[in-house]
Amino acid sequence: MTDWEVYALRYATHEDRVARENFTRPIDLHDAPMPMDYFFWVLRQGHRVIVVDTGFSAEVAKARKRPLTRTVAEALTQLGIEPGTVEDVIITHLHHDHAGNLDLFPNAQFHIQDAEIAFATGRYMGASCIRYPFEIEDVVRIVRAVYAEQVTFHDGDSELTPGVCLHKVGGHTGGMQMVSVSTARGRVVLASDACHYYANMQQQNPFVIFFDIGQMVQGWRLARQLAPSEDHIIPGHDPAVRRRFPAVTGSSGETVALHLPPNV
Ligand SMILES: [Zn+2]
């Protein structure tokens, strides 16, 4: 049995945002509202839980003016998950909205690409235009986790456990990775920030933050190869995800089930 349950959990939002902030190339209706949601993801199979990304803290939410809808710990608790018991956490990349709160997971191994740690600690961090989505304390924290033997490095594609695969794509950052997961409705691809919004991929118009635009395009192609349909590709920040998939009871629509068929 390799099928997993997969959940998207929203923890923050940025309502006051317009379309031109989400695309590299000029677009029509560039002043139209286009809010951004912030998610992390949970994979569950019986008692086994894998967390994908770890959000940001209340302090970072305040500093960056991205209000939390709930904390990552609250979101996990609502699904009946005690963070301290989680043994595997996949970090898709080290930007502030994906790699905070690591202290919530004292018993976890953090799975990350070699290239991402090299990127976040290397020469390009000397440039503010590349550095600004990172929080230095998150990067220092992951280095501490390396020294504490809490990091499992991956180089390229690998199967973490039956039904859960990591796919290095780069593009958005130096070592960005996607996650594909076997579910009862087929393989779900958690693109994370390999694709922020469905529209980035559909219109071939990348989100404004990228390290390598060619790798970004290759990431979209890979997502489409891996997924049986577009409904199996889950972008990292699109509010449409919460409309498209069934809400988990009691979550007020903040947590949706990606292993179930889409609403329409
Ligand atoms: Zn992000």
PDB file of C-alpha atoms and ligand atoms in Angstrom:
ATOM      1  CA  MET A   1       0.000   0.000   0.000  1.00  0.00           C
ATOM      2  CA  THR A   2       1.743   3.150  -1.165  1.00  0.00           C
ATOM      3  CA  ASP A   3      -1.189   5.568  -1.306  1.00  0.00           C
ATOM      4  CA  TRP A   4      -1.044   8.581   0.983  1.00  0.00           C
ATOM      5  CA  GLU A   5      -3.430  11.233   2.178  1.00  0.00           C
ATOM      6  CA  VAL A   6      -2.188  14.710   1.221  1.00  0.00           C
ATOM      7  CA  TYR A   7      -3.302  17.987   2.789  1.00  0.00           C
ATOM      8  CA  ALA A   8      -2.643  21.640   1.980  1.00  0.00           C
ATOM      9  CA  LEU A   9      -2.715  23.790   5.122  1.00  0.00           C
ATOM     10  CA  ARG A  10      -2.984  27.558   4.767  1.00  0.00           C
ATOM     11  CA  TYR A  11      -1.309  29.489   7.560  1.00  0.00           C
ATOM     12  CA  ALA A  12      -1.009  33.052   6.209  1.00  0.00           C
ATOM     13  CA  THR A  13      -2.273  35.344   3.509  1.00  0.00           C
ATOM     14  CA  HIS A  14      -1.402  38.523   1.658  1.00  0.00           C
ATOM     15  CA  GLU A  15      -4.673  40.049   0.504  1.00  0.00           C
ATOM     16  CA  ASP A  16      -3.436  43.427  -0.640  1.00  0.00           C
ATOM     17  CA  ARG A  17      -1.621  42.301  -3.755  1.00  0.00           C
ATOM     18  CA  VAL A  18      -2.139  42.960  -7.456  1.00  0.00           C
ATOM     19  CA  ALA A  19      -1.495  40.784 -10.475  1.00  0.00           C
ATOM     20  CA  ARG A  20       1.623  42.522 -11.779  1.00  0.00           C
ATOM     21  CA  GLU A  21       3.436  41.540  -8.553  1.00  0.00           C
ATOM     22  CA  ASN A  22       3.049  37.868  -9.463  1.00  0.00           C
ATOM     23  CA  PHE A  23       4.402  37.762 -13.015  1.00  0.00           C
ATOM     24  CA  THR A  24       7.668  38.561 -14.730  1.00  0.00           C
ATOM     25  CA  ARG A  25       6.252  39.580 -18.104  1.00  0.00           C
ATOM     26  CA  PRO A  26       3.691  42.363 -18.552  1.00  0.00           C
ATOM     27  CA  ILE A  27       0.083  41.207 -18.418  1.00  0.00           C
ATOM     28  CA  ASP A  28      -3.370  42.563 -19.093  1.00  0.00           C
ATOM     29  CA  LEU A  29      -5.309  43.658 -15.998  1.00  0.00           C
ATOM     30  CA  HIS A  30      -2.045  44.219 -14.169  1.00  0.00           C
ATOM     31  CA  ASP A  31      -3.800  46.154 -11.393  1.00  0.00           C
ATOM     32  CA  ALA A  32      -6.420  43.462 -10.733  1.00  0.00           C
ATOM     33  CA  PRO A  33      -6.402  42.076  -7.180  1.00  0.00           C
ATOM     34  CA  MET A  34      -4.468  38.807  -6.942  1.00  0.00           C
ATOM     35  CA  PRO A  35      -4.059  37.740  -3.313  1.00  0.00           C
ATOM     36  CA  MET A  36      -1.434  35.241  -2.198  1.00  0.00           C
ATOM     37  CA  ASP A  37      -1.975  32.375   0.233  1.00  0.00           C
ATOM     38  CA  TYR A  38       0.809  30.731   2.213  1.00  0.00           C
ATOM     39  CA  PHE A  39       0.684  26.955   2.608  1.00  0.00           C
ATOM     40  CA  PHE A  40       2.552  24.006   3.948  1.00  0.00           C
ATOM     41  CA  TRP A  41       1.589  20.400   3.318  1.00  0.00           C
ATOM     42  CA  VAL A  42       1.104  17.155   5.229  1.00  0.00           C
ATOM     43  CA  LEU A  43       1.378  13.581   3.925  1.00  0.00           C
ATOM     44  CA  ARG A  44      -0.238  10.909   6.059  1.00  0.00           C
ATOM     45  CA  GLN A  45      -0.442   7.136   5.841  1.00  0.00           C
ATOM     46  CA  GLY A  46      -1.899   5.545   8.973  1.00  0.00           C
ATOM     47  CA  HIS A  47       0.285   6.777  11.836  1.00  0.00           C
ATOM     48  CA  ARG A  48       3.105   7.875   9.542  1.00  0.00           C
ATOM     49  CA  VAL A  49       3.283  11.620   8.931  1.00  0.00           C
ATOM     50  CA  ILE A  50       5.606  13.600   6.669  1.00  0.00           C
ATOM     51  CA  VAL A  51       5.492  17.384   6.805  1.00  0.00           C
ATOM     52  CA  VAL A  52       6.419  19.357   3.688  1.00  0.00           C
ATOM     53  CA  ASP A  53       7.744  22.828   4.570  1.00  0.00           C
ATOM     54  CA  THR A  54       7.359  24.607   7.881  1.00  0.00           C
ATOM     55  CA  GLY A  55       5.955  28.089   7.233  1.00  0.00           C
ATOM     56  CA  PHE A  56       7.059  31.195   9.100  1.00  0.00           C
ATOM     57  CA  SER A  57       6.737  32.342  12.697  1.00  0.00           C
ATOM     58  CA  ALA A  58       4.556  35.084  14.213  1.00  0.00           C
ATOM     59  CA  GLU A  59       7.648  37.329  14.456  1.00  0.00           C
ATOM     60  CA  VAL A  60       8.423  36.961  10.760  1.00  0.00           C
ATOM     61  CA  ALA A  61       4.737  37.446   9.903  1.00  0.00           C
ATOM     62  CA  LYS A  62       4.821  40.781  11.703  1.00  0.00           C
ATOM     63  CA  ALA A  63       8.152  41.898  10.289  1.00  0.00           C
ATOM     64  CA  ARG A  64       7.159  41.072   6.700  1.00  0.00           C
ATOM     65  CA  LYS A  65       3.512  42.191   7.067  1.00  0.00           C
ATOM     66  CA  ARG A  66       2.063  38.848   6.062  1.00  0.00           C
ATOM     67  CA  PRO A  67      -0.603  38.084   8.688  1.00  0.00           C
ATOM     68  CA  LEU A  68      -0.930  34.544   9.991  1.00  0.00           C
ATOM     69  CA  THR A  69      -4.371  32.967   9.744  1.00  0.00           C
ATOM     70  CA  ARG A  70      -3.106  30.467  12.357  1.00  0.00           C
ATOM     71  CA  THR A  71       0.263  29.146  13.448  1.00  0.00           C
ATOM     72  CA  VAL A  72       1.840  26.084  11.866  1.00  0.00           C
ATOM     73  CA  ALA A  73       1.567  24.298  15.228  1.00  0.00           C
ATOM     74  CA  GLU A  74      -2.165  25.089  15.420  1.00  0.00           C
ATOM     75  CA  ALA A  75      -2.718  23.841  11.885  1.00  0.00           C
ATOM     76  CA  LEU A  76      -0.983  20.544  12.670  1.00  0.00           C
ATOM     77  CA  THR A  77      -2.826  20.100  15.956  1.00  0.00           C
ATOM     78  CA  GLN A  78      -6.125  20.533  14.141  1.00  0.00           C
ATOM     79  CA  LEU A  79      -5.215  17.482  12.022  1.00  0.00           C
ATOM     80  CA  GLY A  80      -4.365  15.568  15.200  1.00  0.00           C
ATOM     81  CA  ILE A  81      -0.607  15.808  14.655  1.00  0.00           C
ATOM     82  CA  GLU A  82       1.795  16.592  17.471  1.00  0.00           C
ATOM     83  CA  PRO A  83       4.792  18.319  15.819  1.00  0.00           C
ATOM     84  CA  GLY A  84       7.240  16.852  18.326  1.00  0.00           C
ATOM     85  CA  THR A  85       6.461  13.344  17.075  1.00  0.00           C
ATOM     86  CA  VAL A  86       7.089  14.069  13.383  1.00  0.00           C
ATOM     87  CA  GLU A  87      10.115  12.142  12.087  1.00  0.00           C
ATOM     88  CA  ASP A  88      10.438  13.462   8.534  1.00  0.00           C
ATOM     89  CA  VAL A  89      10.178  17.022   7.252  1.00  0.00           C
ATOM     90  CA  ILE A  90      10.826  17.831   3.610  1.00  0.00           C
ATOM     91  CA  ILE A  91      12.078  21.372   2.970  1.00  0.00           C
ATOM     92  CA  THR A  92      11.305  22.323  -0.638  1.00  0.00           C
ATOM     93  CA  HIS A  93      13.583  25.379  -0.378  1.00  0.00           C
ATOM     94  CA  LEU A  94      14.904  27.727   2.282  1.00  0.00           C
ATOM     95  CA  HIS A  95      12.873  30.897   1.663  1.00  0.00           C
ATOM     96  CA  HIS A  96      11.347  32.405   4.816  1.00  0.00           C
ATOM     97  CA  ASP A  97       7.820  31.195   4.079  1.00  0.00           C
ATOM     98  CA  HIS A  98       8.920  27.553   3.746  1.00  0.00           C
ATOM     99  CA  ALA A  99      11.680  26.972   6.286  1.00  0.00           C
ATOM    100  CA  GLY A 100      10.830  28.695   9.580  1.00  0.00           C
ATOM    101  CA  ASN A 101       9.650  27.111  12.830  1.00  0.00           C
ATOM    102  CA  LEU A 102      12.205  24.249  12.716  1.00  0.00           C
ATOM    103  CA  ASP A 103      12.296  24.135  16.509  1.00  0.00           C
ATOM    104  CA  LEU A 104       8.776  22.697  16.426  1.00  0.00           C
ATOM    105  CA  PHE A 105      10.283  19.454  15.109  1.00  0.00           C
ATOM    106  CA  PRO A 106      13.020  18.326  17.530  1.00  0.00           C
ATOM    107  CA  ASN A 107      12.741  14.690  16.472  1.00  0.00           C
ATOM    108  CA  ALA A 108      12.640  15.158  12.713  1.00  0.00           C
ATOM    109  CA  GLN A 109      15.115  14.627   9.924  1.00  0.00           C
ATOM    110  CA  PHE A 110      15.021  17.553   7.497  1.00  0.00           C
ATOM    111  CA  HIS A 111      15.214  16.448   3.859  1.00  0.00           C
ATOM    112  CA  ILE A 112      16.742  19.033   1.575  1.00  0.00           C
ATOM    113  CA  GLN A 113      18.805  19.265  -1.589  1.00  0.00           C
ATOM    114  CA  ASP A 114      22.593  19.701  -1.349  1.00  0.00           C
ATOM    115  CA  ALA A 115      22.266  22.545  -3.832  1.00  0.00           C
ATOM    116  CA  GLU A 116      19.778  24.461  -1.675  1.00  0.00           C
ATOM    117  CA  ILE A 117      22.016  24.559   1.386  1.00  0.00           C
ATOM    118  CA  ALA A 118      24.959  25.513  -0.824  1.00  0.00           C
ATOM    119  CA  PHE A 119      22.845  28.267  -2.409  1.00  0.00           C
ATOM    120  CA  ALA A 120      21.596  29.688   0.900  1.00  0.00           C
ATOM    121  CA  THR A 121      25.093  29.814   2.399  1.00  0.00           C
ATOM    122  CA  GLY A 122      27.069  30.723  -0.720  1.00  0.00           C
ATOM    123  CA  ARG A 123      28.175  33.628  -2.844  1.00  0.00           C
ATOM    124  CA  TYR A 124      24.765  34.728  -4.086  1.00  0.00           C
ATOM    125  CA  MET A 125      23.602  35.642  -0.588  1.00  0.00           C
ATOM    126  CA  GLY A 126      25.932  38.606  -0.891  1.00  0.00           C
ATOM    127  CA  ALA A 127      23.350  40.173  -3.245  1.00  0.00           C
ATOM    128  CA  SER A 128      20.237  41.679  -1.649  1.00  0.00           C
ATOM    129  CA  CYS A 129      18.079  40.989  -4.712  1.00  0.00           C
ATOM    130  CA  ILE A 130      18.617  37.235  -4.223  1.00  0.00           C
ATOM    131  CA  ARG A 131      18.904  37.255  -0.441  1.00  0.00           C
ATOM    132  CA  TYR A 132      15.739  39.103   0.564  1.00  0.00           C
ATOM    133  CA  PRO A 133      13.297  36.141   0.619  1.00  0.00           C
ATOM    134  CA  PHE A 134      15.600  34.333   3.068  1.00  0.00           C
ATOM    135  CA  GLU A 135      15.658  34.870   6.826  1.00  0.00           C
ATOM    136  CA  ILE A 136      19.204  34.539   8.111  1.00  0.00           C
ATOM    137  CA  GLU A 137      17.994  32.855  11.315  1.00  0.00           C
ATOM    138  CA  ASP A 138      16.342  30.084   9.263  1.00  0.00           C
ATOM    139  CA  VAL A 139      19.577  29.501   7.375  1.00  0.00           C
ATOM    140  CA  VAL A 140      21.622  29.476  10.579  1.00  0.00           C
ATOM    141  CA  ARG A 141      19.079  27.064  12.074  1.00  0.00           C
ATOM    142  CA  ILE A 142      19.435  24.598   9.207  1.00  0.00           C
ATOM    143  CA  VAL A 143      23.220  24.739   9.545  1.00  0.00           C
ATOM    144  CA  ARG A 144      22.795  23.922  13.238  1.00  0.00           C
ATOM    145  CA  ALA A 145      20.583  21.009  12.211  1.00  0.00           C
ATOM    146  CA  VAL A 146      23.356  19.740   9.914  1.00  0.00           C
ATOM    147  CA  TYR A 147      25.776  19.720  12.834  1.00  0.00           C
ATOM    148  CA  ALA A 148      23.168  17.976  14.999  1.00  0.00           C
ATOM    149  CA  GLU A 149      22.825  15.223  12.339  1.00  0.00           C
ATOM    150  CA  GLN A 150      19.235  16.265  11.705  1.00  0.00           C
ATOM    151  CA  VAL A 151      19.614  16.879   7.973  1.00  0.00           C
ATOM    152  CA  THR A 152      19.376  14.244   5.251  1.00  0.00           C
ATOM    153  CA  PHE A 153      20.911  15.616   2.063  1.00  0.00           C
ATOM    154  CA  HIS A 154      19.499  14.706  -1.334  1.00  0.00           C
ATOM    155  CA  ASP A 155      21.135  15.274  -4.701  1.00  0.00           C
ATOM    156  CA  GLY A 156      18.639  15.105  -7.555  1.00  0.00           C
ATOM    157  CA  ASP A 157      15.662  12.764  -7.550  1.00  0.00           C
ATOM    158  CA  SER A 158      15.070  10.222  -4.819  1.00  0.00           C
ATOM    159  CA  GLU A 159      12.357   8.094  -3.274  1.00  0.00           C
ATOM    160  CA  LEU A 160      12.042   9.085   0.360  1.00  0.00           C
ATOM    161  CA  THR A 161       9.746   6.190   1.146  1.00  0.00           C
ATOM    162  CA  PRO A 162       7.397   4.129  -1.050  1.00  0.00           C
ATOM    163  CA  GLY A 163       4.966   6.551  -2.717  1.00  0.00           C
ATOM    164  CA  VAL A 164       6.870   9.745  -1.861  1.00  0.00           C
ATOM    165  CA  CYS A 165       9.507  11.095  -4.274  1.00  0.00           C
ATOM    166  CA  LEU A 166      11.659  14.217  -4.274  1.00  0.00           C
ATOM    167  CA  HIS A 167      12.447  15.973  -7.558  1.00  0.00           C
ATOM    168  CA  LYS A 168      15.168  18.589  -7.784  1.00  0.00           C
ATOM    169  CA  VAL A 169      14.129  21.382 -10.139  1.00  0.00           C
ATOM    170  CA  GLY A 170      16.038  24.522  -9.153  1.00  0.00           C
ATOM    171  CA  GLY A 171      14.670  27.568 -10.981  1.00  0.00           C
ATOM    172  CA  HIS A 172      13.043  29.536  -8.164  1.00  0.00           C
ATOM    173  CA  THR A 173      16.128  28.970  -5.966  1.00  0.00           C
ATOM    174  CA  GLY A 174      19.391  27.116  -6.525  1.00  0.00           C
ATOM    175  CA  GLY A 175      18.160  23.818  -5.093  1.00  0.00           C
ATOM    176  CA  MET A 176      14.347  23.982  -5.140  1.00  0.00           C
ATOM    177  CA  GLN A 177      12.665  20.563  -5.033  1.00  0.00           C
ATOM    178  CA  MET A 178       9.110  19.361  -5.718  1.00  0.00           C
ATOM    179  CA  VAL A 179       7.441  16.369  -4.046  1.00  0.00           C
ATOM    180  CA  SER A 180       5.288  13.778  -5.802  1.00  0.00           C
ATOM    181  CA  VAL A 181       2.982  11.559  -3.780  1.00  0.00           C
ATOM    182  CA  SER A 182       0.941   8.471  -4.678  1.00  0.00           C
ATOM    183  CA  THR A 183      -2.704   8.882  -3.733  1.00  0.00           C
ATOM    184  CA  ALA A 184      -5.959   7.030  -4.387  1.00  0.00           C
ATOM    185  CA  ARG A 185      -6.716   9.481  -7.256  1.00  0.00           C
ATOM    186  CA  GLY A 186      -3.239   9.214  -8.785  1.00  0.00           C
ATOM    187  CA  ARG A 187       0.059  10.959  -8.329  1.00  0.00           C
ATOM    188  CA  VAL A 188      -0.197  14.412  -6.762  1.00  0.00           C
ATOM    189  CA  VAL A 189       2.680  16.814  -7.419  1.00  0.00           C
ATOM    190  CA  LEU A 190       3.356  19.381  -4.715  1.00  0.00           C
ATOM    191  CA  ALA A 191       5.063  21.960  -6.895  1.00  0.00           C
ATOM    192  CA  SER A 192       5.628  24.361  -4.008  1.00  0.00           C
ATOM    193  CA  ASP A 193       7.317  27.417  -5.518  1.00  0.00           C
ATOM    194  CA  ALA A 194       8.325  25.684  -8.723  1.00  0.00           C
ATOM    195  CA  CYS A 195       4.928  27.208  -9.612  1.00  0.00           C
ATOM    196  CA  HIS A 196       3.362  29.882  -7.366  1.00  0.00           C
ATOM    197  CA  TYR A 197       0.015  30.135  -9.216  1.00  0.00           C
ATOM    198  CA  TYR A 198      -1.660  27.957 -11.836  1.00  0.00           C
ATOM    199  CA  ALA A 199      -1.475  31.018 -14.102  1.00  0.00           C
ATOM    200  CA  ASN A 200       2.338  31.145 -13.988  1.00  0.00           C
ATOM    201  CA  MET A 201       2.503  27.743 -15.642  1.00  0.00           C
ATOM    202  CA  GLN A 202      -0.551  28.119 -17.888  1.00  0.00           C
ATOM    203  CA  GLN A 203       0.606  31.467 -19.292  1.00  0.00           C
ATOM    204  CA  GLN A 204       4.316  30.602 -19.195  1.00  0.00           C
ATOM    205  CA  ASN A 205       4.850  33.750 -17.206  1.00  0.00           C
ATOM    206  CA  PRO A 206       7.139  33.103 -14.233  1.00  0.00           C
ATOM    207  CA  PHE A 207       6.665  34.516 -10.770  1.00  0.00           C
ATOM    208  CA  VAL A 208       8.901  37.514 -10.147  1.00  0.00           C
ATOM    209  CA  ILE A 209      11.441  35.714  -7.951  1.00  0.00           C
ATOM    210  CA  PHE A 210      13.671  33.246  -9.783  1.00  0.00           C
ATOM    211  CA  PHE A 211      17.300  32.233  -9.931  1.00  0.00           C
ATOM    212  CA  ASP A 212      17.242  30.441 -13.312  1.00  0.00           C
ATOM    213  CA  ILE A 213      14.344  30.985 -15.679  1.00  0.00           C
ATOM    214  CA  GLY A 214      15.296  28.000 -17.851  1.00  0.00           C
ATOM    215  CA  GLN A 215      15.140  25.665 -14.867  1.00  0.00           C
ATOM    216  CA  MET A 216      11.809  27.242 -13.918  1.00  0.00           C
ATOM    217  CA  VAL A 217      10.380  26.258 -17.303  1.00  0.00           C
ATOM    218  CA  GLN A 218      11.840  22.756 -16.981  1.00  0.00           C
ATOM    219  CA  GLY A 219      10.165  22.472 -13.567  1.00  0.00           C
ATOM    220  CA  TRP A 220       6.742  23.173 -15.110  1.00  0.00           C
ATOM    221  CA  ARG A 221       7.432  20.563 -17.773  1.00  0.00           C
ATOM    222  CA  LEU A 222       8.448  18.006 -15.176  1.00  0.00           C
ATOM    223  CA  ALA A 223       5.326  18.702 -13.090  1.00  0.00           C
ATOM    224  CA  ARG A 224       3.188  18.057 -16.163  1.00  0.00           C
ATOM    225  CA  GLN A 225       5.081  14.840 -16.931  1.00  0.00           C
ATOM    226  CA  LEU A 226       4.679  13.518 -13.409  1.00  0.00           C
ATOM    227  CA  ALA A 227       1.014  14.464 -12.928  1.00  0.00           C
ATOM    228  CA  PRO A 228      -1.893  12.693 -14.647  1.00  0.00           C
ATOM    229  CA  SER A 229      -3.742  16.039 -15.037  1.00  0.00           C
ATOM    230  CA  GLU A 230      -3.409  19.694 -14.072  1.00  0.00           C
ATOM    231  CA  ASP A 231      -5.668  19.025 -11.081  1.00  0.00           C
ATOM    232  CA  HIS A 232      -2.862  16.858  -9.739  1.00  0.00           C
ATOM    233  CA  ILE A 233      -0.389  19.770  -9.725  1.00  0.00           C
ATOM    234  CA  ILE A 234      -0.542  21.885  -6.573  1.00  0.00           C
ATOM    235  CA  PRO A 235       1.005  25.361  -6.830  1.00  0.00           C
ATOM    236  CA  GLY A 236       2.672  26.858  -3.779  1.00  0.00           C
ATOM    237  CA  HIS A 237       0.650  30.026  -3.233  1.00  0.00           C
ATOM    238  CA  ASP A 238      -2.582  29.989  -5.253  1.00  0.00           C
ATOM    239  CA  PRO A 239      -5.812  30.689  -3.289  1.00  0.00           C
ATOM    240  CA  ALA A 240      -7.560  28.576  -5.966  1.00  0.00           C
ATOM    241  CA  VAL A 241      -6.212  25.458  -4.208  1.00  0.00           C
ATOM    242  CA  ARG A 242      -8.602  26.068  -1.305  1.00  0.00           C
ATOM    243  CA  ARG A 243     -11.542  26.514  -3.648  1.00  0.00           C
ATOM    244  CA  ARG A 244     -10.661  23.554  -5.834  1.00  0.00           C
ATOM    245  CA  PHE A 245     -10.331  20.856  -3.164  1.00  0.00           C
ATOM    246  CA  PRO A 246     -12.644  19.649  -0.388  1.00  0.00           C
ATOM    247  CA  ALA A 247     -12.145  21.277   2.996  1.00  0.00           C
ATOM    248  CA  VAL A 248     -11.313  19.213   6.037  1.00  0.00           C
ATOM    249  CA  THR A 249     -14.214  19.322   8.497  1.00  0.00           C
ATOM    250  CA  GLY A 250     -13.656  21.818  11.290  1.00  0.00           C
ATOM    251  CA  SER A 251     -10.843  23.694   9.524  1.00  0.00           C
ATOM    252  CA  SER A 252     -13.006  26.593   8.287  1.00  0.00           C
ATOM    253  CA  GLY A 253     -11.656  25.926   4.823  1.00  0.00           C
ATOM    254  CA  GLU A 254      -8.038  26.452   5.919  1.00  0.00           C
ATOM    255  CA  THR A 255      -7.047  22.830   5.308  1.00  0.00           C
ATOM    256  CA  VAL A 256      -8.038  20.970   2.139  1.00  0.00           C
ATOM    257  CA  ALA A 257      -7.626  17.345   1.094  1.00  0.00           C
ATOM    258  CA  LEU A 258      -5.602  16.961  -2.098  1.00  0.00           C
ATOM    259  CA  HIS A 259      -5.981  13.182  -2.282  1.00  0.00           C
ATOM    260  CA  LEU A 260      -9.724  13.586  -2.860  1.00  0.00           C
ATOM    261  CA  PRO A 261     -11.209  14.549  -6.237  1.00  0.00           C
ATOM    262  CA  PRO A 262     -11.502  18.304  -6.889  1.00  0.00           C
ATOM    263  CA  ASN A 263     -14.849  19.993  -6.227  1.00  0.00           C
ATOM    264  CA  VAL A 264     -15.789  20.615  -9.850  1.00  0.00           C
TER     265      VAL A 264
HETATM  266 ZN    ZN B   1       6.877  30.622  -1.150  1.00  0.00          ZN
END
